[in-house]
């Protein structure tokens, strides 16, 4: 029973609200109809006017975007292993060449020791081969001396020459073994150095900051697995996207301002650094990047920002309130109040830059005042009455 009563009360309230809305609509329509009947009867139409002004006007656009780091480096080891130490943490400053992490290097140290031992063996074999070569050289010289005396035979001479060739080849092999062992030592030493992971980058500032840390001591990582992410914070870039309507007005070097809700009351100046040469198929918008100096590091990557740019400017323009624009015959125009302040004249115009509630217009006969309220009641040559004028018609004295 209570539910039925509540439904009934709700129905009454809804019906009452609908009735009030209809009454207000009918009242407004009646007022409009009254004014139109008065104008049709030859009485002046009530209008409001504003001055036509001349001066500078700017086409400003505000774009929503995001702060991104000018450069981002992912620091990763070149070898796999267990993390012994992470030398930096989130937000820490890092300079080029600083050690970021250290990996367990036992296996790599042993590899260096084995390589060095192999190098020592190869060098000993080279020394032995060179000694044998020297003996073979002296043996050949002795056989040649005896041969000249007629004591040594040709066969003995050939054997001595063959022995010298063999010993010479053995030296070449030993030298190659030494070179290979030396290379293995260098490789093992280099891999051992990879266990000290350093921050390296080219260009930009010497000082950067840790934006993200992915691992902790004790973790086992693979080669090229990111340990930390390091970003450059001065300068940063504001990234936003523009439509085709604004794209043609942008150019590299164009200055603008950046504001963010995270830093109320602060403005940062920047300039357009890059404009994408293509539009995204999904949004039909092009990427634009503004470079912004950030010496105090107040702007952080990921912040939402508003970028304001002046896309066009007129130093001397004819300006009217946006409310003055009307349409007649599919063309924009304004109603200009005559010198006597009693009648209006229709003036077709071309619309230029819009700045808030101000609009640049071009055309003939744009002097004095324009109608800003009451366009629906007038036409070219209509009589009008301004607020405060006598009810019988005409405008207040000027």
Coordinates of C-alpha atoms in Angstrom, one line a residue:
X1 CA 0.0 0.0 0.0
X2 CA 2.8 2.4 0.9
X3 CA 4.5 1.6 -2.4
X4 CA 1.4 2.5 -4.3
X5 CA 1.1 5.8 -2.4
X6 CA 4.8 6.6 -3.2
X7 CA 4.3 5.9 -6.9
X8 CA 1.2 8.1 -7.0
X9 CA 3.1 11.0 -5.3
X10 CA 6.0 10.5 -7.7
X11 CA 3.6 10.6 -10.7
X12 CA 2.1 13.9 -9.4
X13 CA 5.5 15.5 -9.0
X14 CA 6.6 14.5 -12.5
X15 CA 3.3 15.7 -14.0
X16 CA 3.8 19.0 -12.1
X17 CA 7.3 19.5 -13.4
X18 CA 6.2 18.8 -17.0
X19 CA 3.4 21.3 -16.7
X20 CA 5.7 24.0 -15.3
X21 CA 8.2 23.4 -18.2
X22 CA 5.4 23.7 -20.8
X23 CA 4.1 26.8 -19.2
X24 CA 7.6 28.5 -19.3
X25 CA 8.0 27.5 -23.0
X26 CA 4.6 28.8 -23.9
X27 CA 5.4 32.1 -22.0
X28 CA 8.7 32.6 -23.9
X29 CA 7.1 31.8 -27.2
X30 CA 4.3 34.3 -26.4
X31 CA 6.8 37.0 -25.6
X32 CA 8.7 36.4 -28.9
X33 CA 5.4 36.4 -30.8
X34 CA 4.4 39.7 -29.1
X35 CA 7.7 41.3 -30.2
X36 CA 7.3 40.0 -33.7
X37 CA 3.8 41.3 -33.9
X38 CA 4.9 44.7 -32.7
X39 CA 7.7 44.8 -35.4
X40 CA 5.2 43.7 -38.1
X41 CA 2.9 46.6 -37.0
X42 CA 5.7 49.0 -37.8
X43 CA 7.0 49.6 -34.3
X44 CA 10.8 49.7 -33.8
X45 CA 12.5 46.4 -32.8
X46 CA 14.2 46.4 -29.4
X47 CA 17.9 45.6 -29.9
X48 CA 21.2 45.9 -28.1
X49 CA 24.4 47.2 -29.7
X50 CA 28.1 47.3 -29.2
X51 CA 30.9 49.4 -30.6
X52 CA 33.0 48.3 -33.6
X53 CA 36.6 48.5 -32.5
X54 CA 40.0 48.3 -34.3
X55 CA 43.2 46.9 -32.8
X56 CA 45.2 43.7 -32.5
X57 CA 43.7 40.3 -32.3
X58 CA 45.3 36.9 -32.0
X59 CA 44.3 33.4 -33.0
X60 CA 45.1 31.3 -29.9
X61 CA 44.8 27.6 -29.5
X62 CA 45.1 25.5 -26.4
X63 CA 46.1 21.9 -26.9
X64 CA 46.1 19.1 -24.3
X65 CA 49.2 17.0 -24.2
X66 CA 51.7 15.2 -22.0
X67 CA 55.2 15.9 -20.9
X68 CA 57.8 13.4 -22.2
X69 CA 61.5 13.1 -21.5
X70 CA 63.7 14.6 -24.1
X71 CA 65.8 11.3 -24.0
X72 CA 65.3 8.0 -22.2
X73 CA 68.0 5.3 -21.7
X74 CA 67.3 1.8 -20.6
X75 CA 70.4 0.5 -18.8
X76 CA 70.9 -3.3 -19.3
X77 CA 73.8 -5.7 -18.8
X78 CA 75.5 -7.3 -21.8
X79 CA 75.8 -10.6 -19.9
X80 CA 73.4 -12.7 -17.7
X81 CA 74.0 -13.2 -14.0
X82 CA 72.8 -12.6 -10.5
X83 CA 72.5 -9.0 -9.3
X84 CA 74.8 -8.4 -6.4
X85 CA 74.2 -4.7 -6.0
X86 CA 72.0 -1.9 -7.4
X87 CA 73.9 1.4 -7.0
X88 CA 71.0 3.7 -7.8
X89 CA 67.4 4.1 -6.8
X90 CA 64.3 5.9 -8.0
X91 CA 64.9 9.6 -8.5
X92 CA 68.7 9.4 -8.1
X93 CA 70.9 11.6 -10.2
X94 CA 73.2 9.7 -12.6
X95 CA 76.2 10.9 -14.6
X96 CA 77.5 9.4 -17.8
X97 CA 79.7 6.5 -16.9
X98 CA 78.4 6.0 -13.3
X99 CA 78.1 2.4 -12.1
X100 CA 74.5 1.4 -11.9
X101 CA 74.7 -2.2 -10.9
X102 CA 77.1 -5.1 -10.2
X103 CA 76.6 -8.7 -11.1
X104 CA 78.1 -11.9 -9.6
X105 CA 81.4 -12.1 -11.4
X106 CA 82.9 -15.4 -10.0
X107 CA 82.3 -17.3 -13.3
X108 CA 83.8 -14.5 -15.3
X109 CA 86.9 -14.2 -13.1
X110 CA 87.5 -18.0 -13.5
X111 CA 87.2 -17.6 -17.2
X112 CA 89.9 -14.9 -17.2
X113 CA 92.2 -17.1 -15.1
X114 CA 91.7 -20.0 -17.6
X115 CA 92.3 -17.8 -20.5
X116 CA 95.5 -16.4 -19.0
X117 CA 96.7 -19.9 -18.3
X118 CA 96.1 -21.0 -21.9
X119 CA 98.0 -17.9 -23.0
X120 CA 101.0 -18.9 -20.8
X121 CA 101.0 -22.4 -22.3
X122 CA 100.8 -21.0 -25.8
X123 CA 103.7 -18.6 -25.2
X124 CA 105.8 -21.5 -23.8
X125 CA 105.1 -23.5 -26.9
X126 CA 106.1 -20.6 -29.0
X127 CA 109.4 -20.3 -27.2
X128 CA 110.0 -24.0 -27.6
X129 CA 109.2 -23.7 -31.3
X130 CA 111.5 -20.8 -31.8
X131 CA 114.3 -22.6 -30.0
X132 CA 113.8 -25.6 -32.3
X133 CA 113.8 -23.3 -35.3
X134 CA 117.1 -21.8 -34.2
X135 CA 118.6 -25.3 -33.9
X136 CA 117.4 -26.3 -37.3
X137 CA 118.8 -23.1 -38.8
X138 CA 122.3 -23.9 -37.3
X139 CA 122.0 -27.5 -38.5
X140 CA 121.4 -26.4 -42.1
X141 CA 124.3 -24.0 -41.9
X142 CA 126.6 -26.7 -40.7
X143 CA 125.5 -29.2 -43.4
X144 CA 126.0 -26.5 -46.1
X145 CA 129.5 -25.9 -44.8
X146 CA 130.3 -29.6 -44.8
X147 CA 128.8 -30.0 -48.3
X148 CA 131.2 -27.3 -49.6
X149 CA 134.0 -29.4 -48.2
X150 CA 132.6 -32.5 -49.9
X151 CA 131.9 -34.2 -46.6
X152 CA 128.0 -33.9 -46.5
X153 CA 125.8 -35.4 -49.1
X154 CA 122.9 -33.9 -51.0
X155 CA 120.5 -36.1 -49.1
X156 CA 121.8 -34.7 -45.8
X157 CA 121.4 -31.2 -47.1
X158 CA 117.8 -31.9 -48.2
X159 CA 117.0 -33.3 -44.8
X160 CA 118.4 -30.2 -43.1
X161 CA 116.3 -27.9 -45.3
X162 CA 113.2 -29.9 -44.6
X163 CA 113.8 -29.8 -40.9
X164 CA 114.2 -26.0 -41.0
X165 CA 110.9 -25.6 -43.0
X166 CA 109.1 -27.8 -40.4
X167 CA 110.4 -25.8 -37.5
X168 CA 109.5 -22.6 -39.2
X169 CA 106.0 -23.8 -39.7
X170 CA 105.8 -24.9 -36.1
X171 CA 106.7 -21.4 -35.0
X172 CA 103.9 -19.9 -37.1
X173 CA 101.5 -22.3 -35.6
X174 CA 102.7 -21.4 -32.1
X175 CA 102.4 -17.7 -32.8
X176 CA 98.8 -18.2 -34.0
X177 CA 98.1 -20.1 -30.8
X178 CA 99.5 -17.2 -28.8
X179 CA 97.3 -14.7 -30.7
X180 CA 94.2 -16.8 -30.1
X181 CA 94.9 -17.2 -26.4
X182 CA 95.6 -13.5 -26.1
X183 CA 92.3 -12.8 -27.8
X184 CA 90.5 -15.2 -25.4
X185 CA 92.1 -13.3 -22.4
X186 CA 90.8 -10.0 -23.8
X187 CA 87.3 -11.5 -24.4
X188 CA 87.2 -12.9 -20.9
X189 CA 88.4 -9.7 -19.4
X190 CA 85.8 -7.7 -21.3
X191 CA 83.0 -10.0 -20.2
X192 CA 84.3 -9.6 -16.6
X193 CA 84.0 -5.9 -17.1
X194 CA 80.4 -6.3 -18.2
X195 CA 79.5 -7.4 -14.7
X196 CA 79.9 -3.7 -13.7
X197 CA 76.9 -2.1 -15.5
X198 CA 77.4 1.6 -16.2
X199 CA 75.1 4.3 -17.5
X200 CA 76.2 5.3 -21.0
X201 CA 74.6 7.6 -23.6
X202 CA 75.6 9.9 -26.4
X203 CA 74.8 13.6 -26.6
X204 CA 72.6 15.6 -24.3
X205 CA 73.2 16.6 -20.7
X206 CA 75.8 14.9 -18.5
X207 CA 73.2 14.6 -15.6
X208 CA 70.1 12.5 -15.8
X209 CA 67.7 10.8 -13.4
X210 CA 66.5 7.4 -12.6
X211 CA 62.8 7.2 -13.7
X212 CA 62.2 3.5 -13.1
X213 CA 64.0 0.6 -11.4
X214 CA 63.1 -2.9 -12.5
X215 CA 65.2 -5.3 -10.4
X216 CA 66.5 -5.9 -6.8
X217 CA 69.7 -7.5 -5.5
X218 CA 69.5 -11.2 -5.7
X219 CA 67.5 -11.2 -9.0
X220 CA 68.9 -13.2 -11.9
X221 CA 68.8 -11.2 -15.1
X222 CA 69.4 -12.1 -18.7
X223 CA 71.7 -10.2 -21.1
X224 CA 70.0 -7.0 -22.4
X225 CA 67.3 -7.1 -19.7
X226 CA 66.5 -3.6 -18.4
X227 CA 67.7 -2.8 -14.9
X228 CA 66.8 0.9 -14.6
X229 CA 65.4 3.5 -16.9
X230 CA 67.2 6.9 -17.0
X231 CA 65.7 10.1 -18.3
X232 CA 66.9 13.6 -19.2
X233 CA 64.8 16.3 -17.5
X234 CA 66.3 19.5 -19.0
X235 CA 65.0 20.1 -21.5
X236 CA 61.7 18.1 -21.7
X237 CA 59.2 18.0 -24.5
X238 CA 55.4 18.6 -24.5
X239 CA 53.7 16.3 -26.9
X240 CA 50.2 17.0 -28.3
X241 CA 48.3 16.4 -31.5
X242 CA 46.6 18.8 -33.9
X243 CA 43.9 18.5 -36.5
X244 CA 44.2 19.5 -40.1
X245 CA 42.5 22.8 -39.4
X246 CA 45.5 24.0 -37.2
X247 CA 48.3 22.0 -38.8
X248 CA 49.0 24.5 -41.6
X249 CA 49.5 27.3 -39.1
X250 CA 52.2 25.6 -37.2
X251 CA 55.9 25.9 -37.9
X252 CA 59.1 24.9 -36.2
X253 CA 60.4 27.6 -33.8
X254 CA 56.9 28.9 -33.0
X255 CA 56.8 29.9 -29.3
X256 CA 54.2 29.1 -26.8
X257 CA 53.5 28.5 -23.1
X258 CA 52.9 25.4 -21.1
X259 CA 50.7 25.1 -17.9
X260 CA 49.8 22.1 -15.8
X261 CA 47.4 21.5 -12.9
X262 CA 50.2 20.0 -11.0
X263 CA 52.0 23.4 -10.8
X264 CA 49.2 26.0 -10.4
X265 CA 50.2 29.5 -11.2
X266 CA 53.4 28.5 -13.1
X267 CA 53.9 29.0 -16.8
X268 CA 56.8 27.6 -18.9
X269 CA 57.8 28.9 -22.2
X270 CA 58.9 26.7 -25.1
X271 CA 59.1 26.4 -28.8
X272 CA 57.8 23.9 -31.4
X273 CA 60.8 21.6 -32.1
X274 CA 59.2 18.9 -34.4
X275 CA 56.1 18.5 -36.4
X276 CA 55.1 15.1 -37.7
X277 CA 55.0 15.0 -41.6
X278 CA 52.0 12.5 -41.5
X279 CA 48.7 12.2 -39.8
X280 CA 47.5 9.2 -37.8
X281 CA 44.9 7.2 -39.7
X282 CA 42.9 6.5 -36.5
X283 CA 42.5 10.1 -35.3
X284 CA 43.5 12.2 -38.4
X285 CA 45.8 14.2 -36.2
X286 CA 49.5 14.9 -36.4
X287 CA 52.0 14.8 -33.5
X288 CA 53.7 18.0 -32.4
X289 CA 56.6 18.3 -30.0
X290 CA 57.5 21.5 -28.0
X291 CA 60.9 21.7 -26.4
X292 CA 60.8 23.4 -22.9
X293 CA 63.7 24.3 -20.7
X294 CA 63.3 22.8 -17.2
X295 CA 66.3 23.9 -15.1
X296 CA 64.5 23.4 -11.8
X297 CA 63.1 20.0 -12.9
X298 CA 59.6 21.0 -11.9
X299 CA 58.1 19.4 -15.1
X300 CA 58.1 15.6 -14.9
X301 CA 57.5 13.1 -17.7
X302 CA 53.8 11.9 -17.7
X303 CA 52.4 15.2 -16.5
X304 CA 49.2 16.4 -18.2
X305 CA 49.7 19.9 -19.7
X306 CA 47.9 22.5 -21.7
X307 CA 50.0 24.1 -24.5
X308 CA 48.9 27.5 -25.7
X309 CA 50.2 28.8 -29.0
X310 CA 49.4 31.9 -31.1
X311 CA 48.8 30.6 -34.5
X312 CA 48.0 33.9 -36.2
X313 CA 47.9 37.6 -35.4
X314 CA 46.6 40.8 -36.9
X315 CA 48.1 44.1 -35.6
X316 CA 45.2 46.2 -37.0
X317 CA 41.8 44.5 -37.4
X318 CA 38.2 45.4 -37.4
X319 CA 36.7 43.6 -34.4
X320 CA 33.1 43.0 -33.2
X321 CA 31.6 40.8 -30.5
X322 CA 30.9 37.3 -31.6
X323 CA 27.3 37.9 -30.8
X324 CA 27.1 40.5 -33.6
X325 CA 27.4 37.9 -36.3
X326 CA 24.2 36.8 -38.0
X327 CA 23.2 34.9 -41.1
X328 CA 21.1 36.1 -44.0
X329 CA 20.8 34.3 -47.2
X330 CA 23.4 31.8 -46.1
X331 CA 26.0 34.5 -45.7
X332 CA 27.5 35.9 -42.5
X333 CA 27.1 39.6 -41.7
X334 CA 26.3 42.2 -39.2
X335 CA 23.6 44.9 -38.7
X336 CA 25.2 48.3 -38.4
X337 CA 23.3 51.0 -36.6
X338 CA 22.8 54.1 -38.6
X339 CA 24.2 57.5 -37.6
X340 CA 20.8 58.6 -36.2
X341 CA 20.6 55.5 -34.1
X342 CA 17.1 54.7 -35.5
X343 CA 17.6 52.1 -38.3
X344 CA 20.1 49.4 -39.1
X345 CA 21.8 48.3 -42.3
X346 CA 22.8 44.8 -43.3
X347 CA 26.5 44.4 -44.1
X348 CA 27.9 41.1 -45.4
X349 CA 31.3 40.3 -43.9
X350 CA 34.1 37.9 -44.1
X351 CA 35.0 36.3 -40.7
X352 CA 38.6 36.1 -39.7
X353 CA 40.3 35.4 -36.4
X354 CA 38.2 34.5 -33.4
X355 CA 39.7 35.3 -30.0
X356 CA 37.2 34.4 -27.2
X357 CA 34.1 36.6 -27.7
X358 CA 35.9 38.9 -30.2
X359 CA 35.8 38.3 -33.9
X360 CA 37.8 39.8 -36.8
X361 CA 35.6 40.8 -39.7
X362 CA 36.1 42.4 -43.1
X363 CA 33.8 44.3 -45.4
X364 CA 32.4 47.6 -46.4
X365 CA 30.7 50.2 -44.3
X366 CA 31.9 48.9 -40.9
X367 CA 31.7 51.9 -38.7
X368 CA 29.9 52.8 -35.5
X369 CA 27.9 50.2 -33.7
X370 CA 26.5 46.8 -34.5
X371 CA 23.5 44.9 -33.2
X372 CA 24.4 42.1 -30.7
X373 CA 20.9 41.1 -29.6
X374 CA 17.6 41.0 -31.5
X375 CA 18.8 39.8 -34.9
X376 CA 15.7 37.7 -35.4
X377 CA 13.5 40.8 -35.2
X378 CA 15.2 42.9 -37.9
X379 CA 16.3 43.0 -41.5
X380 CA 18.1 45.5 -43.7
X381 CA 16.6 49.0 -43.1
X382 CA 14.6 48.0 -40.0
X383 CA 13.7 50.6 -37.4
X384 CA 15.1 49.8 -33.9
X385 CA 15.0 51.0 -30.4
X386 CA 17.8 50.8 -27.9
X387 CA 17.5 50.2 -24.1
X388 CA 16.6 53.4 -22.3
X389 CA 15.1 55.0 -25.4
X390 CA 11.6 56.5 -25.4
X391 CA 9.0 53.8 -26.1
X392 CA 7.7 55.6 -29.2
X393 CA 10.9 54.8 -31.2
X394 CA 14.3 56.2 -31.9
X395 CA 17.5 55.9 -30.0
X396 CA 18.8 57.8 -27.1
X397 CA 20.6 60.9 -28.0
X398 CA 24.3 60.6 -28.9

